[in-house]
CSV table of C-alpha atoms and ligand atoms in Angstrom, one decimal:
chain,number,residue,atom,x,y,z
A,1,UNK,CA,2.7,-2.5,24.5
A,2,UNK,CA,1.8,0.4,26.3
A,3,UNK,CA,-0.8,3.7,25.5
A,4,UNK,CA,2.6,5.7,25.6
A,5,UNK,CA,4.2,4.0,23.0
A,6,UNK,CA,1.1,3.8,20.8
A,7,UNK,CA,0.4,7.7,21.3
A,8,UNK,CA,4.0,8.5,20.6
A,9,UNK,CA,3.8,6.5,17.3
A,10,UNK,CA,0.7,7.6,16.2
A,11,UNK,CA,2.6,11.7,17.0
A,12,UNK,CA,5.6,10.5,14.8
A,13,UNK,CA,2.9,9.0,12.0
A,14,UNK,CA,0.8,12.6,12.1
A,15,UNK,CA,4.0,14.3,11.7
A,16,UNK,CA,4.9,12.4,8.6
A,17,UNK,CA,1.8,12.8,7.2
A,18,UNK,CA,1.3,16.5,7.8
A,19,UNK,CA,4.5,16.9,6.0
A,20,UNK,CA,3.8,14.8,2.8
A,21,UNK,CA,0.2,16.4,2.9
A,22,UNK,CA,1.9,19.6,2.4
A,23,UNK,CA,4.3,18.4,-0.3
A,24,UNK,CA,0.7,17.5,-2.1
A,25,UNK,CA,-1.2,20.7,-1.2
A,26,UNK,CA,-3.5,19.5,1.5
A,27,UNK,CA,-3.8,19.6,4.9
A,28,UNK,CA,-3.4,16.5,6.9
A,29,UNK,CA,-6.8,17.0,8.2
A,30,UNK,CA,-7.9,15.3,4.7
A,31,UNK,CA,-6.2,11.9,5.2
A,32,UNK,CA,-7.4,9.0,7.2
A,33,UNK,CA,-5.5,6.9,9.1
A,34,UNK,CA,-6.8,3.2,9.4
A,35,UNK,CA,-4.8,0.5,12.2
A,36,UNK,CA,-4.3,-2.4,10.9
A,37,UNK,CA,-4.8,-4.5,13.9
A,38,UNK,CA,-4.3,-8.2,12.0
A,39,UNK,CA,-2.1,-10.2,15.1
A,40,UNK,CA,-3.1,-7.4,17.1
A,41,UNK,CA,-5.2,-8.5,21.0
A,42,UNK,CA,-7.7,-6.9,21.9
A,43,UNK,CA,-6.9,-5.1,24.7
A,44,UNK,CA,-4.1,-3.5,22.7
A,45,UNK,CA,-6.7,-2.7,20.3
A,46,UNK,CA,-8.9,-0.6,23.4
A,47,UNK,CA,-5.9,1.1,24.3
A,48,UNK,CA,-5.6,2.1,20.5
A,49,UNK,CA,-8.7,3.8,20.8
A,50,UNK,CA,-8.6,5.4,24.2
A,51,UNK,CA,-5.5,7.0,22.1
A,52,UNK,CA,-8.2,8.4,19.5
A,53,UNK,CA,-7.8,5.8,16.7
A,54,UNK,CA,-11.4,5.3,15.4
A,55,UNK,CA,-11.2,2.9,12.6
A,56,UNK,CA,-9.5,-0.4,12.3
A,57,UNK,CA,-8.4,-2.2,9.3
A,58,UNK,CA,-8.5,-6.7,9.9
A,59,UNK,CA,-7.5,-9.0,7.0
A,60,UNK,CA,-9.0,-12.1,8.6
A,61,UNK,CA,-12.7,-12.8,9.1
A,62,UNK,CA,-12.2,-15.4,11.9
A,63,UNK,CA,-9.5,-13.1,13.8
A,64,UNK,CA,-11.9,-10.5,13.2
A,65,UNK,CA,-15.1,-11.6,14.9
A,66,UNK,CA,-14.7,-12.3,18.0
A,67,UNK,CA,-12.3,-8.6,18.3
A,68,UNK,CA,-15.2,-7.0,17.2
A,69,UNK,CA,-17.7,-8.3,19.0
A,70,UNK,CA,-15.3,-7.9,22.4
A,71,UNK,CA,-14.8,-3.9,21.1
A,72,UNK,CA,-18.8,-3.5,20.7
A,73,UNK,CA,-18.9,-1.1,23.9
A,74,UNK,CA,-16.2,1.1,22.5
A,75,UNK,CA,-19.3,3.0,20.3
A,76,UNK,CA,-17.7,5.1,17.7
A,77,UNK,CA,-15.0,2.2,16.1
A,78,UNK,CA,-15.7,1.3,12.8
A,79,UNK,CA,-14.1,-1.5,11.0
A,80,UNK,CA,-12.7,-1.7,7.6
A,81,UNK,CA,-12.1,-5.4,5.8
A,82,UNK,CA,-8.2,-4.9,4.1
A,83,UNK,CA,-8.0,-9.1,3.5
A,84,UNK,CA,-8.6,-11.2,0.5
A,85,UNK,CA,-12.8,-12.2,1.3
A,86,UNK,CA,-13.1,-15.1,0.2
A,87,UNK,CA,-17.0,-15.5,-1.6
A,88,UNK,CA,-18.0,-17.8,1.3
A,89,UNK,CA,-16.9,-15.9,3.9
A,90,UNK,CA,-18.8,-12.7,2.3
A,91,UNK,CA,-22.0,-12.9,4.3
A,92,UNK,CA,-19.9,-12.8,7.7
A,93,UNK,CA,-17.7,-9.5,6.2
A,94,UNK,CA,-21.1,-7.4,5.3
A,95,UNK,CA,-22.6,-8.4,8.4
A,96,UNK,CA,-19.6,-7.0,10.7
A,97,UNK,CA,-17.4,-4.2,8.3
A,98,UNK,CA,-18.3,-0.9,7.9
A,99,UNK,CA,-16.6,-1.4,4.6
A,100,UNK,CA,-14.8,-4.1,2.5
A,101,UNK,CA,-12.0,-2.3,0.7
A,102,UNK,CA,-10.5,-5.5,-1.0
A,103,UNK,CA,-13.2,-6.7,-3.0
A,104,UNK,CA,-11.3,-8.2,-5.9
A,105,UNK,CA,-13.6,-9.6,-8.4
A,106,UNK,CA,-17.0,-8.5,-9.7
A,107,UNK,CA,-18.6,-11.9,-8.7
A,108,UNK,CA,-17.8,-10.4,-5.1
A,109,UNK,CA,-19.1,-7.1,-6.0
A,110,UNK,CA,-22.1,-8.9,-6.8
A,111,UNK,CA,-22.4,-11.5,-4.0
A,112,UNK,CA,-22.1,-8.2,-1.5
A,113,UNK,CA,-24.6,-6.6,-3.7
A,114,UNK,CA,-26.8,-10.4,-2.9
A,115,UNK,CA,-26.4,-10.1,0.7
A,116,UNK,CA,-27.4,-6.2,0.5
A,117,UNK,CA,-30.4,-6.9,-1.1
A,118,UNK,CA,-31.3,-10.0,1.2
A,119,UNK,CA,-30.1,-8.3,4.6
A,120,UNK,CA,-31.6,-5.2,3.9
A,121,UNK,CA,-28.3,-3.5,4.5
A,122,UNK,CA,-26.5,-1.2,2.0
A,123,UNK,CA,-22.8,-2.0,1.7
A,124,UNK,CA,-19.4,0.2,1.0
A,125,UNK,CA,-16.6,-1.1,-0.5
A,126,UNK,CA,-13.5,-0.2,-2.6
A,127,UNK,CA,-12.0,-1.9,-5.3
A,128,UNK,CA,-8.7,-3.2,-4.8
A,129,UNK,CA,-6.4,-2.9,-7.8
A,130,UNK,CA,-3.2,-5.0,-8.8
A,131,UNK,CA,-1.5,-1.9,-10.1
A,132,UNK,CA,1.8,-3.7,-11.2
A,133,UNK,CA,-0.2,-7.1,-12.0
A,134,UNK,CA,1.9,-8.9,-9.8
A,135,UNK,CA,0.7,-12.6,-9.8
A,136,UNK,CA,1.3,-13.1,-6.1
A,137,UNK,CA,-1.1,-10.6,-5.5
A,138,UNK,CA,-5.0,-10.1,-5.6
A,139,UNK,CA,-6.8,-7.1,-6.7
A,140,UNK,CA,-8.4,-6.3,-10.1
A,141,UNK,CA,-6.4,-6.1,-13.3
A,142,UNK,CA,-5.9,-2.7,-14.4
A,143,UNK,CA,-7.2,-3.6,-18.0
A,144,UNK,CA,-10.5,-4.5,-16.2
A,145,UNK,CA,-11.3,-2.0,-13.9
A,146,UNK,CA,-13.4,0.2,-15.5
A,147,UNK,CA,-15.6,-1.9,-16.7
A,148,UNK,CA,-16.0,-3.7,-13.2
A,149,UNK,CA,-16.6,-0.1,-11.9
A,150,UNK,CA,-19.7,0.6,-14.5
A,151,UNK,CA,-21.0,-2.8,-13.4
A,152,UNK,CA,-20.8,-2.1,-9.8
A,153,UNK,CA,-22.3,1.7,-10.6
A,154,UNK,CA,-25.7,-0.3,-11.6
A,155,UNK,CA,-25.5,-2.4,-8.2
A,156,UNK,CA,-27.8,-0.6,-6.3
A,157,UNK,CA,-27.1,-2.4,-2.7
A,158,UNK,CA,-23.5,-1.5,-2.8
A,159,UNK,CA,-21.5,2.0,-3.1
A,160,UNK,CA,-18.4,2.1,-4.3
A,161,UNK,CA,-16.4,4.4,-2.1
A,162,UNK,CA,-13.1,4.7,-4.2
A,163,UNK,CA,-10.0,2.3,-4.8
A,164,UNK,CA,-7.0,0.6,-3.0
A,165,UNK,CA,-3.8,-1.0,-3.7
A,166,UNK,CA,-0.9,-2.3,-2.2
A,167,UNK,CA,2.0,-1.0,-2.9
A,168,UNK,CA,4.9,-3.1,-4.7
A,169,UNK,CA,6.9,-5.1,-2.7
A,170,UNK,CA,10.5,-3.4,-3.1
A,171,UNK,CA,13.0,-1.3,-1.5
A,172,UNK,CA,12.9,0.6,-4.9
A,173,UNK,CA,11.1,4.5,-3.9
A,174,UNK,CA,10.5,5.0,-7.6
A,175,UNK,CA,8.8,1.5,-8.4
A,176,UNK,CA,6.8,2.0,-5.4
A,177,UNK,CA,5.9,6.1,-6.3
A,178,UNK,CA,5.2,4.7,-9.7
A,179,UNK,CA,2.3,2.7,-8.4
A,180,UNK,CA,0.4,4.8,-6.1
A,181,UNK,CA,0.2,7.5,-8.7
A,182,UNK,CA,-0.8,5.0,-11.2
A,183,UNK,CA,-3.4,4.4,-9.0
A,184,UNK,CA,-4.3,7.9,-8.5
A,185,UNK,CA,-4.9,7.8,-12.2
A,186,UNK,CA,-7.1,5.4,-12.6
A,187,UNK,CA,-9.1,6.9,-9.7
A,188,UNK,CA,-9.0,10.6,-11.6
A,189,UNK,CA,-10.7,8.3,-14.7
A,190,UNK,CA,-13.2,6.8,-12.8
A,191,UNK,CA,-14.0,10.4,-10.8
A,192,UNK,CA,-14.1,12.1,-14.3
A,193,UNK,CA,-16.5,9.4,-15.8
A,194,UNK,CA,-19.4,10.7,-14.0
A,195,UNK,CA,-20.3,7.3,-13.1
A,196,UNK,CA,-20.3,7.9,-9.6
A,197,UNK,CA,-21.0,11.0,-7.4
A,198,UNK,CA,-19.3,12.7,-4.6
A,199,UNK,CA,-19.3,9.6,-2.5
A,200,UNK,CA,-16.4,8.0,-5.3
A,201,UNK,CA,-13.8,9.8,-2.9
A,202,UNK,CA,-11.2,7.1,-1.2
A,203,UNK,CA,-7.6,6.5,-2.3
A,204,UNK,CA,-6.3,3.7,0.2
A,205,UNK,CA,-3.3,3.7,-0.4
A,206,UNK,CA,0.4,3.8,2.0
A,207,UNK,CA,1.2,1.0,4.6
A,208,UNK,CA,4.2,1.4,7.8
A,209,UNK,CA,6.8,1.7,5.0
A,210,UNK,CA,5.5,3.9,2.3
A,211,UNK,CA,2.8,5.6,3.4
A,212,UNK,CA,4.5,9.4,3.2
A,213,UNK,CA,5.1,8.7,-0.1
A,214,UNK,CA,1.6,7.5,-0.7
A,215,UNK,CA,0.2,10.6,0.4
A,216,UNK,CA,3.0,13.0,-1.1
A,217,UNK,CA,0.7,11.2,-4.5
A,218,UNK,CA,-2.8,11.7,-3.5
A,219,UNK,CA,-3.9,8.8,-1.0
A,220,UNK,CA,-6.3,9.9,1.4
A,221,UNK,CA,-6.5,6.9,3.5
A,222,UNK,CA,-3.2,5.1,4.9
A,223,UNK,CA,-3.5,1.5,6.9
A,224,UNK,CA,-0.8,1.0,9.3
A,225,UNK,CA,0.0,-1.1,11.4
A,226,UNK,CA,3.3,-2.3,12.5
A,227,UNK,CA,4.3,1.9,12.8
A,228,UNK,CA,1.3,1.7,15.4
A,229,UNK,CA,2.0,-1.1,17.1
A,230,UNK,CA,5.5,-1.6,17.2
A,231,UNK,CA,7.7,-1.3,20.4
A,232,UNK,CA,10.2,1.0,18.4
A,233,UNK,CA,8.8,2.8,15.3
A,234,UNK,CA,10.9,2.1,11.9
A,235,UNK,CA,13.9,4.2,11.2
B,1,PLP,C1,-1.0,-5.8,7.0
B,1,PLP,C2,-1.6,-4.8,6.1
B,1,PLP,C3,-1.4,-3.4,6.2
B,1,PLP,C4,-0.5,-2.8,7.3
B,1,PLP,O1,0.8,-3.2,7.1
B,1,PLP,P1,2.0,-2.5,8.0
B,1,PLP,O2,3.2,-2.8,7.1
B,1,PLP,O3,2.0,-3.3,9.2
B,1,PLP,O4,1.7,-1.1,8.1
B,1,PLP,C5,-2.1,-2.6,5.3
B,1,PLP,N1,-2.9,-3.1,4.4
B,1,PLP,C6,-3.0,-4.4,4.2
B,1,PLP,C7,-3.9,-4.9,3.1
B,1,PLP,C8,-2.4,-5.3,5.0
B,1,PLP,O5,-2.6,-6.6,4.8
């Protein structure tokens, strides 16, 4: 894996988005592009940001650390948790994410919120939905969600930046459509709610296969990583 191949997948990728940004009325300027760097070394990683990439999405804690504590001299990366945390394991995430966009239950909302309080630190996160309740899948039930929200709203230690989801896993471009702007709705319904100010403003949503149409529906933030980091880009 070389910077060339990284830079000229990363062209391709801001193409594609600039297009479905378009298709949705914005500019591509809006939408944030995290790499997913799970399986990923580190000095692949560096070269990933010598390209310009500035935030990195890791599912693992214990692949994580030590990446992040090799990358510490590269001073603008942020890191973004995309795994399943499990509560245990949530001490470790706060101290070393930027944010934790897969917190999946309120009793992890409120551990984060814990660990705020204790540490002193204030804490980001986004609320990962199981749009399609799929049982293979983590993420909050749809049915639930609101009311996690409105607790979380009263959690001073933690802000909840927005939501994320994982799109269906199918060939099928309507199924997958289908849930990414059923996400966008529930997002619109938490926005109008008043619950949360300005700052309720992320949509992660779009991976390496279904990212354009992700954005084409109103996510703002795409994690990819295979189109990244892949020797040949798919299709
Ligand atoms: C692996 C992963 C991604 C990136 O997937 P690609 O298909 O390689 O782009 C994005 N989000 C989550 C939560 C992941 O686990």
């Amino acid at each position: 894996m070389n910077q060339q191949t990284i830079r000229n997948n990363l062209l391709e990728i801001m193409e594609r988005i600039t297009r479905a940004a378009e298709k949705s009325g914005r500019k591509s300027s809006e939408i944030e592009i995290i790499a997913v760097t799970k399986n990923v070394p580190e000095s692949v990683i560096r070269q990933a940001y010598q390209v310009g990439l500035r935030i990195f999405g890791e599912n693992r804690i214990q692949e994580a650390i030590p990446k992040i504590a090799a990358l510490k001299d590269c001073e603008e990366i942020t890191w973004h948790m995309i795994g399943h945390l499990q509560s245990n394991k949530a001490r470790k995430a706060a101290e070393n994410f930027a944010m934790i966009q897969s917190v999946d239950s309120l009793e992890l909302a409120c551990k984060l919120a814990r660990i705020g309080y204790e540490t002193d630190k204030h804490i980001e996160i986004l609320l990962e939905v199981n749009v399609s309740s799929e049982a293979t899948k983590s993420g909050v039930q749809p049915i639930n969600l609101v009311s996690i929200a409105e607790k979380i709203a009263a959690l001073p230690e933690i802000t909840l930046r927005g939501l994320m989801t994982i799109g269906p896993l199918t060939t099928d471009k309507k199924l997958i459509r289908k849930a990414f702007i059923t996400l966008r709705q529930y997002f619109e319904k938490i926005s109008l709610s008043g619950m949360f100010q300005r700052n309720f403003n992320i949509i992660s949503m779009g991976m390496t296969d279904d990212y354009d149409i992700a954005v084409e529906e109103g996510s703002n933030m795409v994690r990819i990583g295979r189109g990244i980091f892949a020797e040949r880009t798919a299709q």
